[in-house]
């Protein structure tokens, strides 16, 4: 087994479920810290800021600093800034997306935008969708922070960003560039942030279709943990398998 | 040429463009009335009531009565009432849809709905979409008044009902039953309303992809008029051709 120098760690289903900490998550992160192994918490969540997510983790007993959190909103903002630091961006999204765009020094604009960026927005309305369509039809590049079609909540599965984004893709006929897992955009940005090479980094997650595929798509080794969405039975149906699987992260502690 | 006993007449591009009357439309309708030929104005517009559309037509000099207007909302409400008059319906839409559902005596409900119906709603918000998704996931039949992906406005093409509806189909994986043109649902309901047989009825419209296809799908002869969306050049690309084509409805007056 390789001696991995850095870790990318999914949140929902890997560190916590909703508001509940997963049992062996704190010990796993503690050991990463003790061994001085650089790591990022990697989430498709585009609505929260780094600080809000770090606070949530700390509140559950999972030691984390703001700079260890990397969201699809941050990856999106970094992607745009690298492509065109002077870009005008029309953005639909919540605090996490707006903060990330501001942090990258990007200019927000309702009209003549170079980019239309959509992240989950529970204050979505027709006017925002109309402006997104008009800008995309006028040639703006269309970007989606993540393609998740549903969000698990206590009420059931509510529409996710992939569903909201489909208004604009259906109306304009243009598909968005999706940054979040399983796409490689978020992985490329996270690896830049970590500063460690791909072949020394392990992607850890519970969801085959997002976390594990993201790792595979980015050429990383992957560690699948069965504390979240994908079950052992479901995993058997896939041809391409994760590099490693464990029942809980406790089973990985002696590999660190 | 057949001697048609009834006419189904599209509105936008056939009778008017936006707020402007098309030149020969008033004379065409006048002649239908003079010859006592039953006709319905057939529109995918789900947002306006019968009365509002009749008022708009009369205001342009096109003689029309409320009962001569048939909308995708009315077809949708009639379809549900015929399938289950006691159905509980969760509806997203504007005045035209709500009035049509009420007129058919259907019960509106946010939860445990038998049907989820979506028409264009410029007051759309996340909570409405969330309720639609929850009801569809709980087994409600999913119906869309019409599949138009864009609405032409003076600002440009804004999202149409087909785009709004895609939030729910993308999130739940369930495709809606679409009632409006080119689907046959609206045609079946309109023919019932007219009370004239299919082979004696002519469908008139400017849009190949909605009006003409709707006529063909419902087994009606079709009259295409080049005052609206589809051009003669574009029509040539289609294998299946309308029964008749005219440059303006003036060219059809002597056939009435």
Coordinates of C-alpha atoms in Angstrom, one line a residue:
Chain A
X1 CA 0.0 0.0 0.0
X2 CA 1.1 3.5 -0.9
X3 CA 2.1 5.9 1.9
X4 CA -0.3 8.8 1.0
X5 CA 1.0 12.3 1.8
X6 CA -2.3 14.1 1.6
X7 CA -6.1 13.4 1.9
X8 CA -9.2 14.8 0.3
X9 CA -12.1 14.1 2.6
X10 CA -15.8 14.2 1.8
X11 CA -18.2 15.6 4.4
X12 CA -21.8 14.4 4.2
X13 CA -21.9 10.6 4.8
X14 CA -18.2 10.5 5.6
X15 CA -17.7 13.0 8.4
X16 CA -21.4 13.6 9.3
X17 CA -24.9 12.8 8.4
X18 CA -27.0 16.0 8.4
X19 CA -26.3 17.4 11.9
X20 CA -24.9 14.2 13.3
X21 CA -21.2 13.3 13.6
X22 CA -20.2 9.9 12.2
X23 CA -18.6 7.9 15.0
X24 CA -15.0 7.4 13.9
X25 CA -14.7 10.7 12.0
X26 CA -13.1 12.8 14.9
X27 CA -10.4 10.1 15.5
X28 CA -9.6 9.9 11.8
X29 CA -9.1 13.7 11.5
X30 CA -7.1 13.8 14.7
X31 CA -4.7 11.2 13.4
X32 CA -4.3 13.1 10.1
X33 CA -3.4 16.1 12.2
X34 CA -1.0 14.2 14.5
X35 CA 0.8 12.8 11.4
X36 CA 0.9 16.3 9.8
X37 CA -0.8 15.0 6.7
X38 CA -2.3 17.9 4.8
X39 CA -6.0 17.4 4.1
X40 CA -9.0 19.3 2.7
X41 CA -12.6 18.7 3.5
X42 CA -14.1 18.6 0.0
X43 CA -17.8 19.3 -0.4
X44 CA -20.2 20.0 -3.2
X45 CA -22.2 22.2 -0.8
X46 CA -22.1 25.6 -2.4
X47 CA -24.4 27.4 0.1
X48 CA -22.1 27.6 3.1
X49 CA -18.9 29.6 3.6
X50 CA -15.6 28.0 4.7
X51 CA -16.0 29.4 8.2
X52 CA -19.6 28.1 8.5
X53 CA -18.5 24.6 7.6
X54 CA -15.5 24.7 9.9
X55 CA -17.7 25.8 12.7
X56 CA -20.1 23.0 12.0
X57 CA -17.3 20.4 12.1
X58 CA -15.8 21.8 15.3
X59 CA -19.2 21.9 16.9
X60 CA -19.4 18.1 16.3
X61 CA -15.9 17.5 17.7
X62 CA -14.2 17.2 14.3
X63 CA -11.1 19.5 14.6
X64 CA -11.0 21.8 11.6
X65 CA -9.8 25.2 10.5
X66 CA -11.4 27.4 7.9
X67 CA -8.5 26.9 5.4
X68 CA -9.0 23.1 5.5
X69 CA -12.5 23.5 3.9
X70 CA -12.8 23.5 0.2
X71 CA -16.3 23.9 -1.4
X72 CA -17.6 23.7 -5.0
X73 CA -18.3 27.5 -4.7
X74 CA -14.6 28.1 -4.0
X75 CA -13.5 25.8 -6.8
X76 CA -15.9 27.7 -9.2
X77 CA -14.7 31.1 -8.2
X78 CA -11.0 30.0 -8.5
X79 CA -11.7 28.5 -11.9
X80 CA -13.2 31.8 -13.2
X81 CA -10.5 34.0 -11.7
X82 CA -7.8 31.8 -13.3
X83 CA -9.5 32.0 -16.7
X84 CA -10.3 35.7 -16.5
X85 CA -9.6 37.8 -13.4
X86 CA -11.6 40.7 -14.9
X87 CA -14.7 38.7 -15.6
X88 CA -18.2 40.0 -14.9
X89 CA -20.2 37.3 -13.3
X90 CA -24.0 36.9 -13.0
X91 CA -24.4 34.6 -10.0
X92 CA -27.4 32.8 -8.5
X93 CA -26.6 31.3 -5.1
X94 CA -26.4 31.6 -1.4
X95 CA -23.8 33.1 1.0
X96 CA -21.1 30.5 0.3
X97 CA -21.0 31.3 -3.5
X98 CA -21.2 35.0 -3.1
X99 CA -18.4 35.0 -0.5
X100 CA -16.2 32.8 -2.7
X101 CA -16.7 35.1 -5.8
X102 CA -15.9 38.1 -3.7
X103 CA -12.8 36.5 -2.2
X104 CA -11.5 35.9 -5.7
X105 CA -12.1 39.6 -6.5
X106 CA -14.6 38.9 -9.2
X107 CA -17.1 41.6 -10.3
X108 CA -20.8 40.8 -10.1
X109 CA -23.1 42.0 -12.9
X110 CA -26.7 41.5 -13.9
X111 CA -26.1 42.2 -17.6
X112 CA -23.5 41.5 -20.2
X113 CA -21.9 38.9 -18.0
X114 CA -19.0 36.8 -19.1
X115 CA -20.0 34.0 -16.8
X116 CA -23.3 32.8 -15.4
X117 CA -22.8 30.8 -12.3
X118 CA -25.5 28.9 -10.5
X119 CA -25.3 27.3 -7.1
X120 CA -28.2 26.2 -4.9
X121 CA -30.4 29.2 -4.0
X122 CA -33.4 28.7 -1.8
X123 CA -34.4 32.2 -2.7
X124 CA -34.6 31.4 -6.3
X125 CA -37.2 33.4 -8.3
X126 CA -38.2 33.8 -12.0
X127 CA -36.3 37.1 -12.4
X128 CA -33.0 35.5 -11.5
X129 CA -33.6 32.6 -13.9
X130 CA -34.7 35.0 -16.6
X131 CA -31.4 37.0 -16.2
X132 CA -29.4 33.8 -16.2
X133 CA -31.1 32.7 -19.5
X134 CA -30.6 36.1 -21.1
X135 CA -26.9 36.2 -20.2
X136 CA -26.3 32.6 -21.4
X137 CA -28.1 33.4 -24.7
X138 CA -25.9 36.5 -25.1
X139 CA -22.8 34.3 -24.9
X140 CA -21.9 34.1 -21.2
X141 CA -20.2 30.9 -20.2
X142 CA -22.5 28.8 -18.1
X143 CA -21.1 27.2 -15.0
X144 CA -22.8 25.1 -12.3
X145 CA -21.1 24.7 -8.9
X146 CA -22.4 21.1 -8.7
X147 CA -24.9 18.8 -10.4
X148 CA -26.6 17.2 -7.4
X149 CA -30.2 16.7 -8.3
X150 CA -31.6 16.4 -4.8
X151 CA -30.8 17.4 -1.3
X152 CA -31.6 15.0 1.6
X153 CA -33.6 16.8 4.3
X154 CA -35.9 15.8 7.1
X155 CA -38.8 16.6 4.8
X156 CA -37.5 14.3 2.1
X157 CA -35.5 14.9 -1.1
X158 CA -35.7 18.5 -2.1
X159 CA -34.5 20.0 -5.4
X160 CA -30.7 20.3 -5.6
X161 CA -28.6 22.6 -7.7
X162 CA -28.6 20.3 -10.7
X163 CA -32.4 20.6 -10.8
X164 CA -32.4 24.4 -10.5
X165 CA -29.7 24.6 -13.2
X166 CA -31.8 22.6 -15.6
X167 CA -34.2 25.6 -16.0
X168 CA -31.4 27.4 -17.8
X169 CA -30.0 24.4 -19.7
X170 CA -33.5 23.4 -20.8
X171 CA -34.5 26.9 -21.9
X172 CA -31.2 27.8 -23.7
X173 CA -30.1 24.4 -24.9
X174 CA -26.6 25.1 -23.4
X175 CA -25.3 22.6 -20.9
X176 CA -23.3 24.1 -17.9
X177 CA -19.7 23.3 -17.1
X178 CA -20.1 21.5 -13.8
X179 CA -17.3 22.1 -11.3
X180 CA -18.4 19.9 -8.3
X181 CA -17.8 16.2 -7.8
X182 CA -17.7 13.9 -9.8
X183 CA -16.3 16.4 -12.3
X184 CA -12.6 17.0 -12.2
X185 CA -12.9 20.8 -11.8
X186 CA -13.1 20.7 -8.0
X187 CA -10.4 18.1 -7.8
X188 CA -8.0 20.1 -9.9
X189 CA -8.6 23.2 -7.7
X190 CA -8.3 21.2 -4.5
X191 CA -5.0 19.6 -5.5
X192 CA -3.6 23.1 -6.4
X193 CA -4.7 24.2 -2.9
X194 CA -3.1 21.2 -1.2
X195 CA 0.1 21.5 -3.2
X196 CA 0.6 17.8 -3.2
X197 CA 0.8 15.6 -6.4
X198 CA -2.1 13.5 -7.5
X199 CA -0.4 10.2 -7.0
X200 CA 0.4 10.9 -3.4
X201 CA -3.2 12.0 -2.5
X202 CA -6.1 9.8 -1.5
X203 CA -9.7 10.7 -2.0
X204 CA -12.0 9.5 0.8
X205 CA -15.8 9.4 0.5
X206 CA -19.0 7.4 0.9
X207 CA -20.8 8.2 -2.4
X208 CA -19.7 6.2 -5.4
X209 CA -21.3 8.5 -7.9
X210 CA -19.8 11.7 -6.6
X211 CA -16.7 11.1 -4.3
X212 CA -15.3 7.9 -5.8
X213 CA -16.0 8.9 -9.4
X214 CA -14.5 12.3 -8.8
X215 CA -11.3 10.6 -7.5
X216 CA -11.2 8.2 -10.4
X217 CA -11.9 11.1 -12.9
X218 CA -9.0 13.1 -11.5
X219 CA -6.6 10.1 -11.5
X220 CA -6.5 9.7 -7.7
X221 CA -6.5 6.6 -5.6
X222 CA -9.8 6.3 -3.7
X223 CA -10.9 5.1 -0.3
X224 CA -14.6 4.2 0.0
X225 CA -16.3 4.1 3.4
X226 CA -19.7 2.5 4.0
X227 CA -21.0 5.0 6.5
X228 CA -23.1 7.0 4.1
X229 CA -25.0 6.6 0.8
X230 CA -23.5 3.8 -1.2
X231 CA -23.9 0.3 0.2
X232 CA -21.6 -2.7 -0.3
X233 CA -24.3 -4.3 -2.4
X234 CA -24.6 -1.3 -4.7
X235 CA -20.8 -1.0 -5.0
X236 CA -20.7 -4.6 -6.5
X237 CA -22.7 -3.4 -9.5
X238 CA -19.9 -1.1 -10.6
X239 CA -17.2 -2.3 -12.9
X240 CA -14.6 0.2 -11.8
X241 CA -13.9 -0.3 -8.1
X242 CA -12.4 2.1 -5.5
X243 CA -8.7 1.4 -4.6
X244 CA -9.7 0.5 -1.0
X245 CA -12.9 0.0 0.9
X246 CA -13.5 0.1 4.7
X247 CA -16.6 -0.2 6.9
X248 CA -15.7 2.7 9.0
X249 CA -12.7 5.1 9.1
X250 CA -11.5 3.4 12.2
X251 CA -10.4 0.6 9.9
X252 CA -8.0 3.0 8.2
X253 CA -6.4 4.5 11.3
X254 CA -3.5 2.0 11.3
X255 CA -2.7 2.9 7.7
X256 CA -2.0 6.5 8.6
Chain B
X1 CA -60.3 20.0 -50.9
X2 CA -62.4 19.0 -47.9
X3 CA -65.2 21.3 -46.7
X4 CA -64.1 21.6 -43.1
X5 CA -66.9 22.0 -40.5
X6 CA -64.7 23.4 -37.7
X7 CA -61.5 25.1 -37.0
X8 CA -58.8 25.1 -34.3
X9 CA -56.9 28.3 -34.5
X10 CA -53.6 29.1 -32.8
X11 CA -53.0 32.5 -31.4
X12 CA -49.4 33.7 -31.2
X13 CA -48.0 34.1 -34.7
X14 CA -51.4 33.3 -36.2
X15 CA -53.8 35.9 -34.8
X16 CA -51.2 38.2 -33.2
X17 CA -47.6 38.8 -32.4
X18 CA -47.2 39.8 -28.8
X19 CA -49.5 42.8 -28.5
X20 CA -49.9 43.4 -32.3
X21 CA -52.8 42.0 -34.4
X22 CA -51.7 40.1 -37.6
X23 CA -53.2 41.9 -40.6
X24 CA -55.6 39.4 -42.0
X25 CA -56.7 37.7 -38.7
X26 CA -59.8 39.8 -38.1
X27 CA -61.2 39.1 -41.6
X28 CA -60.5 35.3 -41.2
X29 CA -62.4 35.1 -37.9
X30 CA -65.2 37.3 -39.2
X31 CA -65.7 34.9 -42.2
X32 CA -65.7 31.9 -39.8
X33 CA -68.4 33.5 -37.8
X34 CA -70.4 34.6 -40.9
X35 CA -70.3 31.0 -42.2
X36 CA -71.3 29.7 -38.7
X37 CA -68.2 27.5 -38.6
X38 CA -67.5 26.5 -35.0
X39 CA -63.9 27.3 -33.9
X40 CA -61.7 27.5 -30.9
X41 CA -58.7 29.6 -30.2
X42 CA -56.2 27.1 -29.1
X43 CA -53.2 28.2 -27.0
X44 CA -50.5 26.7 -24.9
X45 CA -50.6 29.9 -22.8
X46 CA -51.5 28.6 -19.3
X47 CA -51.2 31.9 -17.5
X48 CA -54.3 33.8 -18.7
X49 CA -58.0 33.0 -18.3
X50 CA -60.5 32.5 -21.1
X51 CA -61.9 36.0 -20.5
X52 CA -58.5 37.7 -20.4
X53 CA -57.6 36.1 -23.8
X54 CA -61.0 37.0 -25.3
X55 CA -60.6 40.6 -24.1
X56 CA -57.1 40.7 -25.7
X57 CA -58.5 39.5 -29.0
X58 CA -61.5 41.8 -29.0
X59 CA -59.2 44.7 -28.1
X60 CA -57.2 44.0 -31.3
X61 CA -60.4 43.8 -33.4
X62 CA -60.6 40.0 -33.5
X63 CA -64.1 39.1 -32.6
X64 CA -64.1 36.5 -29.9
X65 CA -66.2 35.2 -27.0
X66 CA -64.9 33.7 -23.8
X67 CA -66.2 30.2 -24.7
X68 CA -64.2 30.3 -28.0
X69 CA -60.9 30.3 -26.1
X70 CA -59.3 27.0 -25.1
X71 CA -56.0 27.0 -23.2
X72 CA -53.6 24.3 -22.1
X73 CA -54.7 25.0 -18.5
X74 CA -58.3 24.2 -19.4
X75 CA -57.3 21.1 -21.2
X76 CA -55.2 20.0 -18.2
X77 CA -58.0 20.7 -15.7
X78 CA -60.5 18.8 -17.9
X79 CA -58.1 15.9 -18.3
X80 CA -57.8 15.5 -14.5
X81 CA -61.5 15.9 -13.8
X82 CA -62.3 13.2 -16.3
X83 CA -59.7 10.9 -14.8
X84 CA -60.6 11.6 -11.2
X85 CA -63.1 14.3 -10.2
X86 CA -62.2 13.9 -6.5
X87 CA -58.5 14.4 -7.2
X88 CA -56.4 16.5 -4.8
X89 CA -54.1 18.7 -7.0
X90 CA -50.9 20.5 -6.0
X91 CA -50.6 23.2 -8.6
X92 CA -47.9 25.7 -9.6
X93 CA -49.2 28.3 -12.0
X94 CA -50.8 31.7 -12.6
X95 CA -54.4 32.9 -12.7
X96 CA -55.3 30.9 -15.9
X97 CA -54.4 27.6 -14.4
X98 CA -55.9 28.3 -11.0
X99 CA -59.2 29.4 -12.6
X100 CA -59.3 26.3 -14.8
X101 CA -58.8 23.9 -11.9
X102 CA -61.5 25.7 -9.9
X103 CA -63.9 25.7 -12.8
X104 CA -63.5 21.9 -13.0
X105 CA -64.3 21.6 -9.3
X106 CA -60.9 20.2 -8.4
X107 CA -59.5 20.4 -4.8
X108 CA -56.1 22.1 -4.3
X109 CA -53.7 20.6 -1.7
X110 CA -50.1 21.1 -0.7
X111 CA -49.6 17.6 0.5
X112 CA -50.7 14.0 -0.4
X113 CA -51.7 15.3 -3.8
X114 CA -52.9 12.9 -6.5
X115 CA -51.6 15.2 -9.2
X116 CA -48.9 17.7 -9.4
X117 CA -49.6 20.3 -12.2
X118 CA -47.2 22.9 -13.4
X119 CA -47.9 25.8 -15.6
X120 CA -45.7 28.9 -16.1
X121 CA -45.5 30.8 -12.8
X122 CA -43.6 34.1 -12.7
X123 CA -43.9 33.9 -8.9
X124 CA -42.1 30.6 -8.8
X125 CA -40.0 29.9 -5.7
X126 CA -38.0 27.1 -4.0
X127 CA -40.8 26.1 -1.7
X128 CA -43.3 25.5 -4.5
X129 CA -40.7 23.4 -6.4
X130 CA -39.9 21.5 -3.2
X131 CA -43.6 20.7 -2.6
X132 CA -43.9 19.6 -6.2
X133 CA -40.9 17.3 -5.9
X134 CA -42.1 15.8 -2.6
X135 CA -45.6 15.1 -4.0
X136 CA -44.1 13.5 -7.2
X137 CA -41.8 11.4 -5.1
X138 CA -44.8 10.3 -3.0
X139 CA -46.5 9.0 -6.2
X140 CA -48.5 12.0 -7.5
X141 CA -49.0 12.0 -11.3
X142 CA -46.9 14.7 -12.8
X143 CA -48.5 16.9 -15.4
X144 CA -47.2 19.9 -17.3
X145 CA -49.7 22.3 -19.0
X146 CA -47.2 22.8 -21.9
X147 CA -43.6 22.1 -22.7
X148 CA -42.6 25.4 -24.2
X149 CA -39.0 26.0 -23.2
X150 CA -38.9 29.8 -23.8
X151 CA -41.2 32.7 -23.9
X152 CA -40.5 35.5 -26.5
X153 CA -40.6 38.9 -24.8
X154 CA -39.2 42.4 -25.6
X155 CA -36.3 41.5 -23.3
X156 CA -35.5 38.3 -25.2
X157 CA -36.3 34.7 -24.7
X158 CA -37.2 34.0 -21.0
X159 CA -37.7 30.6 -19.4
X160 CA -41.0 28.9 -20.4
X161 CA -43.0 26.3 -18.6
X162 CA -40.9 23.4 -20.1
X163 CA -37.9 24.9 -18.4
X164 CA -39.6 25.4 -15.0
X165 CA -41.0 21.9 -15.1
X166 CA -37.5 20.5 -15.7
X167 CA -36.6 21.2 -12.1
X168 CA -39.0 18.6 -10.9
X169 CA -38.3 16.1 -13.7
X170 CA -34.5 16.4 -13.2
X171 CA -34.8 16.1 -9.4
X172 CA -37.3 13.2 -9.3
X173 CA -36.4 11.4 -12.5
X174 CA -40.1 11.4 -13.5
X175 CA -41.1 13.0 -16.8
X176 CA -44.4 14.9 -16.8
X177 CA -47.4 14.1 -19.0
X178 CA -47.4 17.2 -21.2
X179 CA -50.9 18.4 -22.2
X180 CA -50.2 21.3 -24.6
X181 CA -49.3 21.4 -28.3
X182 CA -47.7 19.4 -29.9
X183 CA -49.1 16.7 -27.6
X184 CA -52.5 15.2 -28.3
X185 CA -54.0 15.9 -24.8
X186 CA -55.0 19.5 -25.6
X187 CA -56.3 18.4 -29.1
X188 CA -58.5 15.6 -27.7
X189 CA -60.0 18.0 -25.1
X190 CA -60.5 20.8 -27.7
X191 CA -62.3 18.3 -30.1
X192 CA -64.5 17.2 -27.3
X193 CA -65.3 20.9 -26.6
X194 CA -66.0 21.6 -30.3
X195 CA -68.1 18.4 -30.7
X196 CA -67.0 18.0 -34.3
X197 CA -65.3 14.9 -35.6
X198 CA -61.5 15.0 -36.2
X199 CA -61.8 14.5 -40.0
X200 CA -64.0 17.5 -40.4
X201 CA -61.7 19.8 -38.4
X202 CA -58.7 21.9 -39.6
X203 CA -55.9 22.9 -37.3
X204 CA -54.5 26.4 -38.2
X205 CA -51.1 27.6 -37.0
X206 CA -47.7 29.2 -37.7
X207 CA -45.4 27.0 -35.6
X208 CA -44.5 23.6 -37.2
X209 CA -43.2 22.2 -33.9
X210 CA -46.3 22.9 -31.9
X211 CA -49.3 23.7 -34.0
X212 CA -48.7 21.6 -37.1
X213 CA -47.3 18.6 -35.2
X214 CA -50.2 18.8 -32.7
X215 CA -52.6 18.6 -35.6
X216 CA -50.7 15.7 -37.2
X217 CA -50.4 13.9 -33.8
X218 CA -54.2 14.2 -33.3
X219 CA -54.9 13.0 -36.9
X220 CA -56.2 16.4 -38.1
X221 CA -55.6 18.1 -41.4
X222 CA -53.4 21.2 -40.9
X223 CA -53.1 24.6 -42.4
X224 CA -49.8 26.3 -42.0
X225 CA -49.6 30.1 -42.2
X226 CA -46.2 31.9 -42.6
X227 CA -47.1 34.9 -40.5
X228 CA -45.3 33.7 -37.4
X229 CA -42.4 31.5 -36.3
X230 CA -41.7 28.8 -39.0
X231 CA -40.4 30.1 -42.3
X232 CA -41.0 28.5 -45.8
X233 CA -37.3 27.6 -45.8
X234 CA -37.5 25.8 -42.4
X235 CA -40.6 24.0 -43.4
X236 CA -38.8 22.4 -46.4
X237 CA -36.5 20.6 -43.9
X238 CA -39.4 18.5 -42.5
X239 CA -40.4 15.2 -44.1
X240 CA -44.0 15.3 -43.0
X241 CA -45.7 18.4 -44.5
X242 CA -48.8 20.3 -43.5
X243 CA -52.0 19.5 -45.5
X244 CA -52.0 23.1 -46.8
X245 CA -49.8 26.2 -46.6
X246 CA -50.7 29.9 -47.1
X247 CA -48.7 33.1 -46.9
X248 CA -51.4 34.9 -45.0
X249 CA -54.9 33.8 -43.8
X250 CA -56.3 36.1 -46.6
X251 CA -55.3 33.3 -49.0
X252 CA -57.7 31.0 -47.2
X253 CA -60.8 33.3 -47.1
X254 CA -62.2 31.9 -50.4
X255 CA -61.9 28.3 -49.0
X256 CA -64.3 29.1 -46.2

